[in-house]
Amino acid sequence: MTVCTCFTASAYEFGIFEYEIINDNQAKIVGCKDFDGGHISIPSTLTHDGKEYPIVEIGDNALSNKNISTVDIPEGITTIGVAAFSFNLLKDVVLPQSLQILDSDAFSGNDLTSINIPPLVITQPNEWGGYKALLSEAGGNDNTIENIVIEPSELPLEARIYVNCQNLIIGREFKGICCEGVSNSLTFVAPIDNHAINFDILKYYKVFPNEINLKGKNLELNGSIFQSALENRQYFEKYDFAKALQNINSVNIECDNLSLGNKAFYNLMADINLNVSGQTETQGGAFYGCKSVNGVDLSSLATIKAGEFQNITDMKYFTVSGFCKAINNTAFSGCNNLKDFVLAEGDTPLIVGTGTFDEIPVEKLTLGRNIISGDLPFYGLKTLKTLVLSSNISELPDYAFADCSNLGEIYCESANPPQIHKNTFKGVNKDECKIFVKSNEGEYRQAEGWNDFFASVVEPDINKQSINVHSKSDNIIISGVEDKNVSVYSIDGTERVAFQKVNGDIEFPLPNGMYLIVAGNNTIKYFHSKK
């Protein structure tokens, strides 16, 4: 049994520890005697005058400068005072879930590699009314702590954490300065179903993380990463915000529903990965000027707003999901390499803003549903070469593709020809433009407007052609070609092989199946089987 002896008028000894009785029924550690350094284990209770008291507090400077290398802090401790563990040899610290107050400079002068901030910790303003400094100078000579975990909580944390960090996890709303820089990964984990994350904490960083991760149920991202970096210049005179942004290699978001603030990823050169199972809403310009969104799953995007993808020069293809309701006319302005555009199938028509495609060099367009627009968004789209019409398309408006003078291929997936009008394809060379019909070609031959493409739609009699097609083993052999380009398509419209300016015979292997062979102005449907 450890015997308590009186130390001062108000302090007593319990083993190596000096303590006080507070609140009549609790104990507070105020010092330590006869300790040679190394590991120290703080008891959860002590006995005073035959009565057991829970230890709830470690007082100011109580265990400072004791050469402590490791420490066990028990559950039940609610307060760690100012500089309580300062100037020791601590590396990895695990704070108890019962902790409520972690005071200023509690671990200053250590060389911490990891520490957690428990969910009940809240901070009160310091004596000047500002944020208290947690973990200040607790990261050794370079003031860097490898791993800091601010555990999930519904309670906001207001503090200044004046250290650098390699990996930081934030599990609650944070107000103040959360590290001076994060070099590797910054992860936000939402503690509640509906959680707002503010990028403003980044504006205090001298070093931006390589990776930003956001996880939760319903996430709302406020502010702009770029704007935070820009504002940082007012705090650090020599701060290179452009270099800081370039340090971010990836942004990864995983949630049910996502709300993005205005220009959330503005001018970000990082890879953006979205895993959103529900719906994504934005305030506009969320991806303005980004490096690329080619790898981004945007199937959850409900509306594509003004400037959403503006000036993404590396964007080569884009799919508008069937879930999307509308596209603003400036959404893709300045996307100078966007050549493959897909409007996926959906249950309702898509609203397309006037002039949306005026400055986009689309070469291949897939229409998966009908559109509604104040103008004819594809009129005069001279870069358009290939048009794919899904089975959902029931009608194409008059002048819809007028003056698309380079349109050379139309793929129709519906067995019933969509209704077209006199001027739907005005200005399209119907002798050169080829029509590929998935089934029921006879209907297209007879349908008004489509019958103008008869040279491409009609299935020729091979015996009357100047070219011949036959199979030999795995190969298809085409003979009798005279100075023509030859292309072979599978029935779904995928080009399998292509040859330029063929004279004579060509031979090539393809799997068994039905193919469309285009030689100059001749289109032949041919079933290939090994012989």
Short mmCIF file of C-alpha atoms in Angstrom, two decimals:
data_model
loop_
_atom_site.label_atom_id
_atom_site.label_comp_id
_atom_site.label_asym_id
_atom_site.label_seq_id
_atom_site.Cartn_x
_atom_site.Cartn_y
_atom_site.Cartn_z
CA MET A 1 0.00 0.00 0.00
CA THR A 2 1.31 3.43 -0.95
CA VAL A 3 1.40 5.87 1.97
CA CYS A 4 0.41 9.48 1.39
CA THR A 5 2.55 12.08 3.15
CA CYS A 6 2.01 15.78 3.43
CA PHE A 7 4.14 17.87 1.02
CA THR A 8 2.86 21.41 1.56
CA ALA A 9 -0.18 22.94 3.09
CA SER A 10 -2.25 21.83 0.09
CA ALA A 11 -0.09 19.21 -1.72
CA TYR A 12 0.54 15.58 -0.81
CA GLU A 13 2.63 12.68 -2.07
CA PHE A 14 1.36 9.48 -3.62
CA GLY A 15 4.33 7.36 -4.68
CA ILE A 16 6.39 9.58 -7.01
CA PHE A 17 3.47 11.93 -7.60
CA GLU A 18 2.54 15.13 -5.84
CA TYR A 19 -1.15 15.94 -5.77
CA GLU A 20 -3.89 18.17 -4.46
CA ILE A 21 -7.49 17.44 -3.52
CA ILE A 22 -9.90 19.55 -5.57
CA ASN A 23 -13.66 19.89 -5.49
CA ASP A 24 -13.59 17.89 -2.22
CA ASN A 25 -13.79 14.58 -4.05
CA GLN A 26 -11.20 14.61 -6.87
CA ALA A 27 -7.41 14.65 -7.18
CA LYS A 28 -5.04 16.72 -9.29
CA ILE A 29 -1.41 15.80 -10.12
CA VAL A 30 0.76 18.87 -9.47
CA GLY A 31 4.29 17.46 -9.53
CA CYS A 32 6.64 14.49 -9.53
CA LYS A 33 9.62 13.57 -7.28
CA ASP A 34 12.44 11.03 -7.43
CA PHE A 35 11.79 10.05 -11.04
CA ASP A 36 14.81 9.02 -13.12
CA GLY A 37 13.18 9.31 -16.55
CA GLY A 38 11.80 6.76 -19.04
CA HIS A 39 8.27 5.41 -18.87
CA ILE A 40 5.72 6.88 -16.50
CA SER A 41 2.23 5.58 -15.78
CA ILE A 42 -0.26 7.93 -14.23
CA PRO A 43 -2.70 6.17 -11.88
CA SER A 44 -6.42 6.62 -12.35
CA THR A 45 -7.06 6.91 -8.59
CA LEU A 46 -5.18 7.51 -5.34
CA THR A 47 -5.97 7.00 -1.68
CA HIS A 48 -5.97 9.98 0.66
CA ASP A 49 -6.77 9.64 4.38
CA GLY A 50 -8.23 6.22 3.68
CA LYS A 51 -10.54 7.48 0.94
CA GLU A 52 -10.10 6.78 -2.78
CA TYR A 53 -10.12 9.78 -5.10
CA PRO A 54 -10.26 9.74 -8.91
CA ILE A 55 -7.43 11.64 -10.60
CA VAL A 56 -9.04 14.03 -13.08
CA GLU A 57 -6.38 16.66 -13.78
CA ILE A 58 -2.69 17.02 -14.57
CA GLY A 59 -1.78 20.54 -13.53
CA ASP A 60 0.32 23.29 -15.09
CA ASN A 61 3.99 22.23 -15.48
CA ALA A 62 3.23 19.17 -13.33
CA LEU A 63 5.42 16.73 -15.29
CA SER A 64 7.61 19.19 -17.14
CA ASN A 65 11.31 18.46 -17.78
CA LYS A 66 11.35 14.93 -16.27
CA ASN A 67 13.02 13.02 -19.17
CA ILE A 68 9.76 11.13 -19.76
CA SER A 69 10.04 8.99 -22.91
CA THR A 70 6.64 7.23 -22.81
CA VAL A 71 3.48 7.85 -20.82
CA ASP A 72 0.21 6.11 -19.99
CA ILE A 73 -2.59 8.61 -19.37
CA PRO A 74 -5.67 6.82 -18.00
CA GLU A 75 -9.32 7.30 -18.80
CA GLY A 76 -10.87 9.69 -16.28
CA ILE A 77 -8.36 12.49 -16.88
CA THR A 78 -10.39 15.51 -18.03
CA THR A 79 -7.77 18.28 -17.96
CA ILE A 80 -4.12 18.59 -18.99
CA GLY A 81 -2.77 21.96 -17.92
CA VAL A 82 -0.40 24.51 -19.41
CA ALA A 83 3.02 22.98 -20.26
CA ALA A 84 2.06 19.89 -18.24
CA PHE A 85 4.38 17.56 -20.24
CA SER A 86 6.73 20.16 -21.69
CA PHE A 87 10.43 19.51 -22.36
CA ASN A 88 10.40 15.73 -22.21
CA LEU A 89 11.36 12.97 -24.68
CA LEU A 90 7.88 11.93 -25.76
CA LYS A 91 7.22 10.50 -29.24
CA ASP A 92 3.85 8.78 -29.48
CA VAL A 93 1.09 10.05 -27.21
CA VAL A 94 -2.39 8.60 -26.80
CA LEU A 95 -4.78 10.93 -24.99
CA PRO A 96 -7.81 9.48 -23.16
CA GLN A 97 -11.35 9.81 -24.52
CA SER A 98 -12.36 11.48 -21.25
CA LEU A 99 -10.11 14.50 -21.89
CA GLN A 100 -11.99 17.79 -22.17
CA ILE A 101 -9.34 20.49 -21.74
CA LEU A 102 -5.92 20.37 -23.41
CA ASP A 103 -4.24 23.60 -22.41
CA SER A 104 -1.62 25.69 -24.18
CA ASP A 105 1.86 24.27 -24.77
CA ALA A 106 1.01 21.03 -22.96
CA PHE A 107 3.63 19.12 -25.00
CA SER A 108 6.02 21.89 -26.11
CA GLY A 109 9.68 20.97 -26.16
CA ASN A 110 9.01 17.33 -27.12
CA ASP A 111 9.65 15.61 -30.46
CA LEU A 112 6.23 14.07 -31.03
CA THR A 113 5.59 11.77 -33.98
CA SER A 114 1.89 11.11 -33.31
CA ILE A 115 -0.92 12.38 -31.10
CA ASN A 116 -4.72 12.38 -31.02
CA ILE A 117 -7.13 15.12 -29.97
CA PRO A 118 -10.10 13.33 -28.29
CA PRO A 119 -13.70 14.19 -29.23
CA LEU A 120 -14.61 15.96 -25.96
CA VAL A 121 -11.72 18.43 -26.10
CA ILE A 122 -12.87 21.99 -26.40
CA THR A 123 -10.76 25.07 -25.90
CA GLN A 124 -11.47 28.36 -24.22
CA PRO A 125 -10.03 31.69 -25.40
CA ASN A 126 -6.66 32.62 -23.91
CA GLU A 127 -6.21 35.62 -21.67
CA TRP A 128 -6.07 37.93 -24.71
CA GLY A 129 -9.27 36.56 -26.15
CA GLY A 130 -7.53 34.62 -28.95
CA TYR A 131 -7.24 30.93 -29.70
CA LYS A 132 -5.18 28.82 -27.32
CA ALA A 133 -2.05 27.23 -28.78
CA LEU A 134 -2.19 23.44 -28.80
CA LEU A 135 0.93 21.37 -29.57
CA SER A 136 3.08 24.45 -30.11
CA GLU A 137 6.76 23.54 -30.57
CA ALA A 138 5.94 19.90 -29.88
CA GLY A 139 7.49 18.56 -33.09
CA GLY A 140 11.21 18.70 -32.38
CA ASN A 141 13.78 20.85 -34.17
CA ASP A 142 11.77 21.03 -37.41
CA ASN A 143 8.50 21.47 -35.48
CA THR A 144 6.88 18.61 -37.41
CA ILE A 145 4.55 15.92 -36.07
CA GLU A 146 4.08 13.01 -38.45
CA ASN A 147 0.49 12.09 -37.57
CA ILE A 148 -2.21 14.19 -35.88
CA VAL A 149 -5.74 12.85 -35.50
CA ILE A 150 -8.49 15.25 -34.44
CA GLU A 151 -11.10 12.67 -33.59
CA PRO A 152 -14.71 12.87 -34.88
CA SER A 153 -17.00 14.98 -32.72
CA GLU A 154 -20.10 17.13 -33.00
CA LEU A 155 -18.29 19.73 -30.87
CA PRO A 156 -16.31 22.37 -32.79
CA LEU A 157 -12.64 22.84 -31.89
CA GLU A 158 -11.25 26.36 -31.68
CA ALA A 159 -7.48 26.47 -31.38
CA ARG A 160 -4.12 27.30 -32.90
CA ILE A 161 -1.99 24.28 -33.73
CA TYR A 162 1.37 25.81 -34.54
CA VAL A 163 3.22 22.79 -35.91
CA ASN A 164 3.82 21.24 -39.28
CA CYS A 165 2.31 17.85 -39.95
CA GLN A 166 2.78 15.08 -42.48
CA ASN A 167 -0.63 13.43 -42.11
CA LEU A 168 -3.56 15.28 -40.55
CA ILE A 169 -7.05 13.87 -39.96
CA ILE A 170 -9.80 16.33 -38.97
CA GLY A 171 -13.01 14.80 -37.68
CA ARG A 172 -14.97 17.90 -36.73
CA GLU A 173 -15.55 21.53 -37.43
CA PHE A 174 -12.33 23.45 -36.82
CA LYS A 175 -12.01 27.16 -36.17
CA GLY A 176 -8.60 28.71 -35.97
CA ILE A 177 -5.22 27.65 -37.33
CA CYS A 178 -4.96 23.91 -37.85
CA CYS A 179 -1.21 23.41 -38.42
CA GLU A 180 1.17 25.63 -40.33
CA GLY A 181 1.45 23.10 -43.12
CA VAL A 182 0.56 19.52 -44.06
CA SER A 183 3.10 17.90 -46.39
CA ASN A 184 1.55 14.51 -47.15
CA SER A 185 -2.18 13.98 -46.59
CA LEU A 186 -5.03 16.05 -45.18
CA THR A 187 -8.19 14.07 -44.42
CA PHE A 188 -11.56 15.41 -43.34
CA VAL A 189 -13.87 12.82 -41.79
CA ALA A 190 -17.41 14.11 -41.19
CA PRO A 191 -18.65 13.21 -37.69
CA ILE A 192 -22.35 13.75 -38.49
CA ASP A 193 -24.66 13.07 -41.42
CA ASN A 194 -24.71 16.71 -42.59
CA HIS A 195 -21.32 18.33 -42.27
CA ALA A 196 -19.74 21.49 -43.70
CA ILE A 197 -16.02 21.54 -44.42
CA ASN A 198 -14.35 24.91 -44.81
CA PHE A 199 -11.20 25.18 -46.91
CA ASP A 200 -10.30 28.40 -45.08
CA ILE A 201 -7.97 26.51 -42.76
CA LEU A 202 -5.64 26.06 -45.75
CA LYS A 203 -4.94 29.76 -45.98
CA TYR A 204 -2.60 29.54 -42.98
CA TYR A 205 -0.49 26.77 -44.52
CA LYS A 206 3.09 27.33 -45.61
CA VAL A 207 3.08 23.80 -47.06
CA PHE A 208 0.09 22.27 -48.85
CA PRO A 209 -0.59 18.51 -48.71
CA ASN A 210 0.09 16.10 -51.57
CA GLU A 211 -3.33 14.57 -50.97
CA ILE A 212 -6.66 15.88 -49.68
CA ASN A 213 -9.29 13.32 -48.64
CA LEU A 214 -12.89 14.03 -47.68
CA LYS A 215 -15.24 11.38 -46.29
CA GLY A 216 -18.77 11.51 -44.92
CA LYS A 217 -22.46 11.13 -45.61
CA ASN A 218 -23.72 14.52 -46.78
CA LEU A 219 -20.74 16.84 -47.32
CA GLU A 220 -20.80 20.57 -48.00
CA LEU A 221 -17.50 22.09 -49.12
CA ASN A 222 -17.25 25.81 -48.51
CA GLY A 223 -14.62 28.08 -50.00
CA SER A 224 -12.00 27.52 -52.67
CA ILE A 225 -8.64 25.77 -52.30
CA PHE A 226 -7.14 28.27 -54.75
CA GLN A 227 -8.64 31.27 -52.96
CA SER A 228 -7.32 30.02 -49.62
CA ALA A 229 -3.83 29.81 -51.09
CA LEU A 230 -4.20 33.26 -52.61
CA GLU A 231 -5.25 34.77 -49.29
CA ASN A 232 -2.29 33.11 -47.61
CA ARG A 233 -0.01 35.78 -49.05
CA GLN A 234 -1.29 38.25 -46.48
CA TYR A 235 0.05 36.00 -43.71
CA PHE A 236 3.39 35.01 -45.27
CA GLU A 237 5.20 37.67 -47.28
CA LYS A 238 7.35 35.28 -49.31
CA TYR A 239 4.66 32.65 -49.73
CA ASP A 240 4.48 31.15 -53.25
CA PHE A 241 0.82 30.18 -53.48
CA ALA A 242 1.16 28.81 -57.04
CA LYS A 243 3.89 26.42 -55.92
CA ALA A 244 1.76 25.40 -52.95
CA LEU A 245 -1.14 24.52 -55.23
CA GLN A 246 1.14 22.46 -57.46
CA ASN A 247 2.06 20.38 -54.42
CA ILE A 248 -1.50 18.97 -54.33
CA ASN A 249 -1.47 15.81 -56.44
CA SER A 250 -4.93 14.44 -55.70
CA VAL A 251 -8.28 15.30 -54.12
CA ASN A 252 -10.40 12.29 -53.15
CA ILE A 253 -14.03 12.61 -52.03
CA GLU A 254 -16.23 9.77 -50.81
CA CYS A 255 -19.79 10.50 -49.65
CA ASP A 256 -23.49 9.99 -50.30
CA ASN A 257 -24.35 13.56 -51.36
CA LEU A 258 -21.98 16.42 -52.14
CA SER A 259 -22.38 20.20 -52.29
CA LEU A 260 -19.47 22.13 -53.79
CA GLY A 261 -18.89 25.81 -53.10
CA ASN A 262 -18.19 28.39 -55.79
CA LYS A 263 -14.93 27.53 -57.60
CA ALA A 264 -14.13 24.83 -55.04
CA PHE A 265 -11.35 23.33 -57.20
CA TYR A 266 -10.62 26.45 -59.25
CA ASN A 267 -7.34 26.18 -61.23
CA LEU A 268 -6.33 23.02 -59.37
CA MET A 269 -3.72 20.92 -61.21
CA ALA A 270 -4.48 17.81 -59.14
CA ASP A 271 -6.28 14.60 -60.00
CA ILE A 272 -9.85 14.82 -58.66
CA ASN A 273 -11.58 11.59 -57.72
CA LEU A 274 -15.26 11.66 -56.77
CA ASN A 275 -17.09 8.68 -55.33
CA VAL A 276 -20.59 10.09 -54.74
CA SER A 277 -23.38 7.55 -54.53
CA GLY A 278 -26.18 10.15 -54.55
CA GLN A 279 -26.34 13.68 -55.90
CA THR A 280 -23.77 16.43 -56.46
CA GLU A 281 -24.77 20.11 -56.41
CA THR A 282 -22.47 23.06 -57.08
CA GLN A 283 -22.64 26.84 -56.85
CA GLY A 284 -20.90 27.12 -60.22
CA GLY A 285 -17.34 27.07 -61.52
CA ALA A 286 -16.39 24.16 -59.27
CA PHE A 287 -13.85 22.74 -61.76
CA TYR A 288 -12.95 25.99 -63.54
CA GLY A 289 -9.43 25.80 -64.99
CA CYS A 290 -8.59 22.39 -63.51
CA LYS A 291 -5.93 20.21 -65.09
CA SER A 292 -8.44 17.60 -66.20
CA VAL A 293 -11.63 15.84 -65.14
CA ASN A 294 -11.26 12.93 -67.56
CA GLY A 295 -11.03 10.51 -64.65
CA VAL A 296 -13.78 12.11 -62.59
CA ASP A 297 -17.07 10.26 -62.15
CA LEU A 298 -19.62 13.03 -62.63
CA SER A 299 -22.68 10.81 -62.85
CA SER A 300 -24.02 12.45 -59.68
CA LEU A 301 -23.93 16.01 -61.08
CA ALA A 302 -27.53 17.24 -61.20
CA THR A 303 -26.94 20.57 -62.98
CA ILE A 304 -23.88 21.80 -64.89
CA LYS A 305 -23.74 25.48 -63.97
CA ALA A 306 -21.98 28.58 -65.31
CA GLY A 307 -18.24 28.12 -65.80
CA GLU A 308 -18.35 24.66 -64.24
CA PHE A 309 -15.61 23.22 -66.49
CA GLN A 310 -14.43 26.43 -68.12
CA ASN A 311 -10.87 26.56 -69.50
CA ILE A 312 -10.03 22.90 -68.87
CA THR A 313 -7.79 22.62 -71.91
CA ASP A 314 -6.83 18.99 -71.23
CA MET A 315 -10.43 17.73 -71.35
CA LYS A 316 -10.89 15.45 -74.37
CA TYR A 317 -14.17 13.72 -73.62
CA PHE A 318 -17.14 14.31 -71.36
CA THR A 319 -20.30 12.41 -70.45
CA VAL A 320 -23.38 14.22 -69.20
CA SER A 321 -25.21 11.69 -67.05
CA GLY A 322 -28.85 10.79 -67.47
CA PHE A 323 -29.33 12.22 -64.00
CA CYS A 324 -28.34 15.76 -65.14
CA LYS A 325 -31.17 18.21 -65.75
CA ALA A 326 -29.51 21.21 -67.41
CA ILE A 327 -26.28 22.62 -68.91
CA ASN A 328 -25.41 26.32 -68.67
CA ASN A 329 -24.14 27.89 -71.88
CA THR A 330 -20.73 28.84 -70.37
CA ALA A 331 -20.16 25.51 -68.66
CA PHE A 332 -17.55 24.35 -71.21
CA SER A 333 -16.22 27.66 -72.54
CA GLY A 334 -12.54 27.44 -73.39
CA CYS A 335 -12.43 23.61 -73.45
CA ASN A 336 -10.47 23.70 -76.69
CA ASN A 337 -9.74 19.97 -76.90
CA LEU A 338 -13.17 18.60 -76.01
CA LYS A 339 -13.93 16.41 -79.04
CA ASP A 340 -16.05 13.53 -77.74
CA PHE A 341 -19.31 14.56 -76.03
CA VAL A 342 -21.92 12.12 -74.71
CA LEU A 343 -25.41 13.03 -73.52
CA ALA A 344 -26.30 9.80 -71.73
CA GLU A 345 -29.77 8.29 -71.76
CA GLY A 346 -32.22 9.71 -69.24
CA ASP A 347 -35.92 9.77 -68.41
CA THR A 348 -36.45 13.50 -69.04
CA PRO A 349 -35.26 15.94 -71.74
CA LEU A 350 -32.04 17.84 -71.08
CA ILE A 351 -32.09 21.65 -71.05
CA VAL A 352 -29.10 23.04 -73.00
CA GLY A 353 -28.23 26.73 -72.75
CA THR A 354 -28.07 28.91 -75.85
CA GLY A 355 -24.62 28.79 -77.45
CA THR A 356 -23.31 25.95 -75.30
CA PHE A 357 -21.45 24.32 -78.22
CA ASP A 358 -20.41 27.48 -80.09
CA GLU A 359 -16.78 27.24 -78.97
CA ILE A 360 -16.40 23.50 -78.38
CA PRO A 361 -14.67 21.53 -81.20
CA VAL A 362 -16.86 18.43 -80.81
CA GLU A 363 -16.12 15.78 -83.42
CA LYS A 364 -18.25 12.95 -82.03
CA LEU A 365 -21.64 13.55 -80.42
CA THR A 366 -23.80 10.90 -78.76
CA LEU A 367 -27.43 11.88 -78.14
CA GLY A 368 -29.00 9.67 -75.50
CA ARG A 369 -32.15 11.72 -74.98
CA ASN A 370 -34.08 14.65 -76.38
CA ILE A 371 -32.94 18.16 -75.55
CA ILE A 372 -34.68 21.48 -74.99
CA SER A 373 -32.86 24.69 -75.89
CA GLY A 374 -33.50 28.33 -76.69
CA ASP A 375 -31.61 27.86 -79.94
CA LEU A 376 -30.31 24.98 -82.05
CA PRO A 377 -27.20 24.04 -80.08
CA PHE A 378 -25.65 21.90 -82.86
CA TYR A 379 -26.51 24.14 -85.81
CA GLY A 380 -23.39 24.89 -87.86
CA LEU A 381 -21.16 22.65 -85.73
CA LYS A 382 -18.61 22.25 -88.49
CA THR A 383 -16.23 20.14 -86.42
CA LEU A 384 -18.86 17.39 -86.03
CA LYS A 385 -17.92 14.22 -87.91
CA THR A 386 -19.85 11.45 -86.13
CA LEU A 387 -23.38 11.46 -84.69
CA VAL A 388 -24.79 8.62 -82.57
CA LEU A 389 -28.55 8.58 -81.93
CA SER A 390 -29.73 6.30 -79.13
CA SER A 391 -33.00 4.42 -79.12
CA ASN A 392 -34.44 7.16 -76.85
CA ILE A 393 -34.36 9.78 -79.63
CA SER A 394 -37.85 10.16 -81.08
CA GLU A 395 -37.48 13.42 -83.01
CA LEU A 396 -34.79 15.80 -84.26
CA PRO A 397 -35.90 19.45 -84.66
CA ASP A 398 -35.83 21.29 -87.96
CA TYR A 399 -32.31 22.67 -88.62
CA ALA A 400 -30.96 20.62 -85.66
CA PHE A 401 -27.81 19.64 -87.58
CA ALA A 402 -28.02 22.05 -90.48
CA ASP A 403 -24.69 23.27 -91.86
CA CYS A 404 -22.78 20.49 -90.07
CA SER A 405 -20.87 20.23 -93.32
CA ASN A 406 -18.29 17.71 -92.11
CA LEU A 407 -20.79 15.21 -90.70
CA GLY A 408 -19.81 11.90 -92.28
CA GLU A 409 -21.34 9.17 -90.12
CA ILE A 410 -24.69 8.73 -88.39
CA TYR A 411 -25.35 5.69 -86.18
CA CYS A 412 -29.02 4.97 -85.44
CA GLU A 413 -29.78 2.56 -82.59
CA SER A 414 -33.58 2.70 -82.76
CA ALA A 415 -35.58 0.29 -84.92
CA ASN A 416 -38.05 3.13 -85.48
CA PRO A 417 -36.59 6.08 -87.39
CA PRO A 418 -36.66 9.30 -85.35
CA GLN A 419 -38.84 11.95 -86.93
CA ILE A 420 -36.79 14.50 -88.84
CA HIS A 421 -37.84 17.57 -90.80
CA LYS A 422 -37.04 19.08 -94.14
CA ASN A 423 -34.05 21.06 -92.89
CA THR A 424 -32.82 18.87 -90.02
CA PHE A 425 -29.71 17.95 -92.00
CA LYS A 426 -29.67 20.85 -94.44
CA GLY A 427 -26.15 21.42 -95.70
CA VAL A 428 -25.01 17.88 -94.88
CA ASN A 429 -23.69 16.03 -97.92
CA LYS A 430 -26.15 13.13 -98.04
CA ASP A 431 -24.20 11.35 -100.77
CA GLU A 432 -21.08 11.20 -98.60
CA CYS A 433 -22.60 10.89 -95.11
CA LYS A 434 -23.06 7.23 -94.17
CA ILE A 435 -25.99 5.91 -92.13
CA PHE A 436 -25.49 2.83 -89.96
CA VAL A 437 -28.73 1.31 -88.72
CA LYS A 438 -28.77 -1.27 -85.95
CA SER A 439 -31.95 -2.94 -87.21
CA ASN A 440 -35.00 -2.45 -89.46
CA GLU A 441 -33.21 -0.70 -92.33
CA GLY A 442 -36.31 -0.92 -94.49
CA GLU A 443 -38.11 1.57 -92.26
CA TYR A 444 -35.27 4.08 -92.67
CA ARG A 445 -35.27 3.66 -96.48
CA GLN A 446 -38.92 4.66 -96.57
CA ALA A 447 -38.99 7.27 -93.77
CA GLU A 448 -39.33 10.87 -94.90
CA GLY A 449 -36.02 12.68 -94.69
CA TRP A 450 -34.02 9.55 -93.98
CA ASN A 451 -34.67 8.28 -97.49
CA ASP A 452 -32.46 11.12 -98.78
CA PHE A 453 -29.54 9.12 -97.42
CA PHE A 454 -30.58 6.12 -99.53
CA ALA A 455 -27.12 5.63 -101.03
CA SER A 456 -25.83 4.95 -97.53
CA VAL A 457 -28.82 3.15 -96.07
CA VAL A 458 -29.65 0.74 -98.87
CA GLU A 459 -28.05 -2.65 -98.42
CA PRO A 460 -26.39 -3.27 -101.78
CA ASP A 461 -26.55 -6.55 -103.65
CA ILE A 462 -23.00 -7.80 -103.34
CA ASN A 463 -23.23 -9.59 -106.67
CA LYS A 464 -23.76 -6.25 -108.40
CA GLN A 465 -20.86 -4.51 -106.69
CA SER A 466 -17.51 -3.88 -108.25
CA ILE A 467 -15.95 -5.25 -105.05
CA ASN A 468 -16.21 -8.74 -103.66
CA VAL A 469 -16.04 -9.95 -100.07
CA HIS A 470 -15.42 -13.49 -98.87
CA SER A 471 -13.98 -15.35 -95.89
CA LYS A 472 -10.91 -17.54 -95.76
CA SER A 473 -10.08 -19.19 -92.46
CA ASP A 474 -9.91 -16.32 -89.89
CA ASN A 475 -9.55 -13.64 -92.55
CA ILE A 476 -11.91 -11.40 -94.49
CA ILE A 477 -10.77 -10.78 -98.07
CA ILE A 478 -11.99 -7.75 -100.02
CA SER A 479 -11.12 -7.65 -103.71
CA GLY A 480 -11.77 -5.36 -106.63
CA VAL A 481 -11.20 -2.13 -104.74
CA GLU A 482 -10.07 0.77 -106.89
CA ASP A 483 -8.53 3.80 -105.15
CA LYS A 484 -11.03 3.85 -102.27
CA ASN A 485 -10.83 4.24 -98.52
CA VAL A 486 -12.09 1.11 -96.78
CA SER A 487 -13.46 0.91 -93.23
CA VAL A 488 -14.94 -2.10 -91.43
CA TYR A 489 -17.35 -1.62 -88.53
CA SER A 490 -18.93 -4.07 -86.11
CA ILE A 491 -22.71 -3.85 -85.95
CA ASP A 492 -22.58 -1.60 -82.85
CA GLY A 493 -20.74 1.06 -84.86
CA THR A 494 -17.21 0.38 -83.58
CA GLU A 495 -14.57 0.79 -86.28
CA ARG A 496 -12.49 -2.41 -86.39
CA VAL A 497 -10.02 -1.73 -89.23
CA ALA A 498 -9.44 1.08 -91.74
CA PHE A 499 -7.36 1.36 -94.90
CA GLN A 500 -6.50 4.41 -96.98
CA LYS A 501 -6.56 4.55 -100.79
CA VAL A 502 -6.82 0.82 -101.43
CA ASN A 503 -6.12 -0.60 -104.90
CA GLY A 504 -6.64 -4.31 -105.44
CA ASP A 505 -7.14 -6.85 -102.65
CA ILE A 506 -6.85 -6.55 -98.86
CA GLU A 507 -6.93 -9.35 -96.30
CA PHE A 508 -7.24 -9.09 -92.50
CA PRO A 509 -8.36 -11.27 -89.55
CA LEU A 510 -11.56 -10.62 -87.56
CA PRO A 511 -13.72 -12.79 -85.27
CA ASN A 512 -16.90 -14.36 -86.61
CA GLY A 513 -19.82 -11.97 -86.81
CA MET A 514 -21.77 -9.37 -88.77
CA TYR A 515 -19.80 -6.40 -90.16
CA LEU A 516 -20.53 -3.23 -92.12
CA ILE A 517 -17.93 -2.68 -94.85
CA VAL A 518 -17.65 0.82 -96.28
CA ALA A 519 -15.64 1.16 -99.51
CA GLY A 520 -15.96 4.63 -100.96
CA ASN A 521 -19.69 5.22 -101.42
CA ASN A 522 -20.57 1.52 -101.10
CA THR A 523 -21.82 0.04 -97.82
CA ILE A 524 -22.02 -3.73 -97.55
CA LYS A 525 -23.36 -5.81 -94.68
CA TYR A 526 -21.36 -9.02 -94.49
CA PHE A 527 -21.49 -12.02 -92.14
CA HIS A 528 -18.01 -13.43 -91.59
CA SER A 529 -17.53 -17.06 -90.58
CA LYS A 530 -14.45 -19.22 -90.74
CA LYS A 531 -14.24 -21.37 -93.83
#
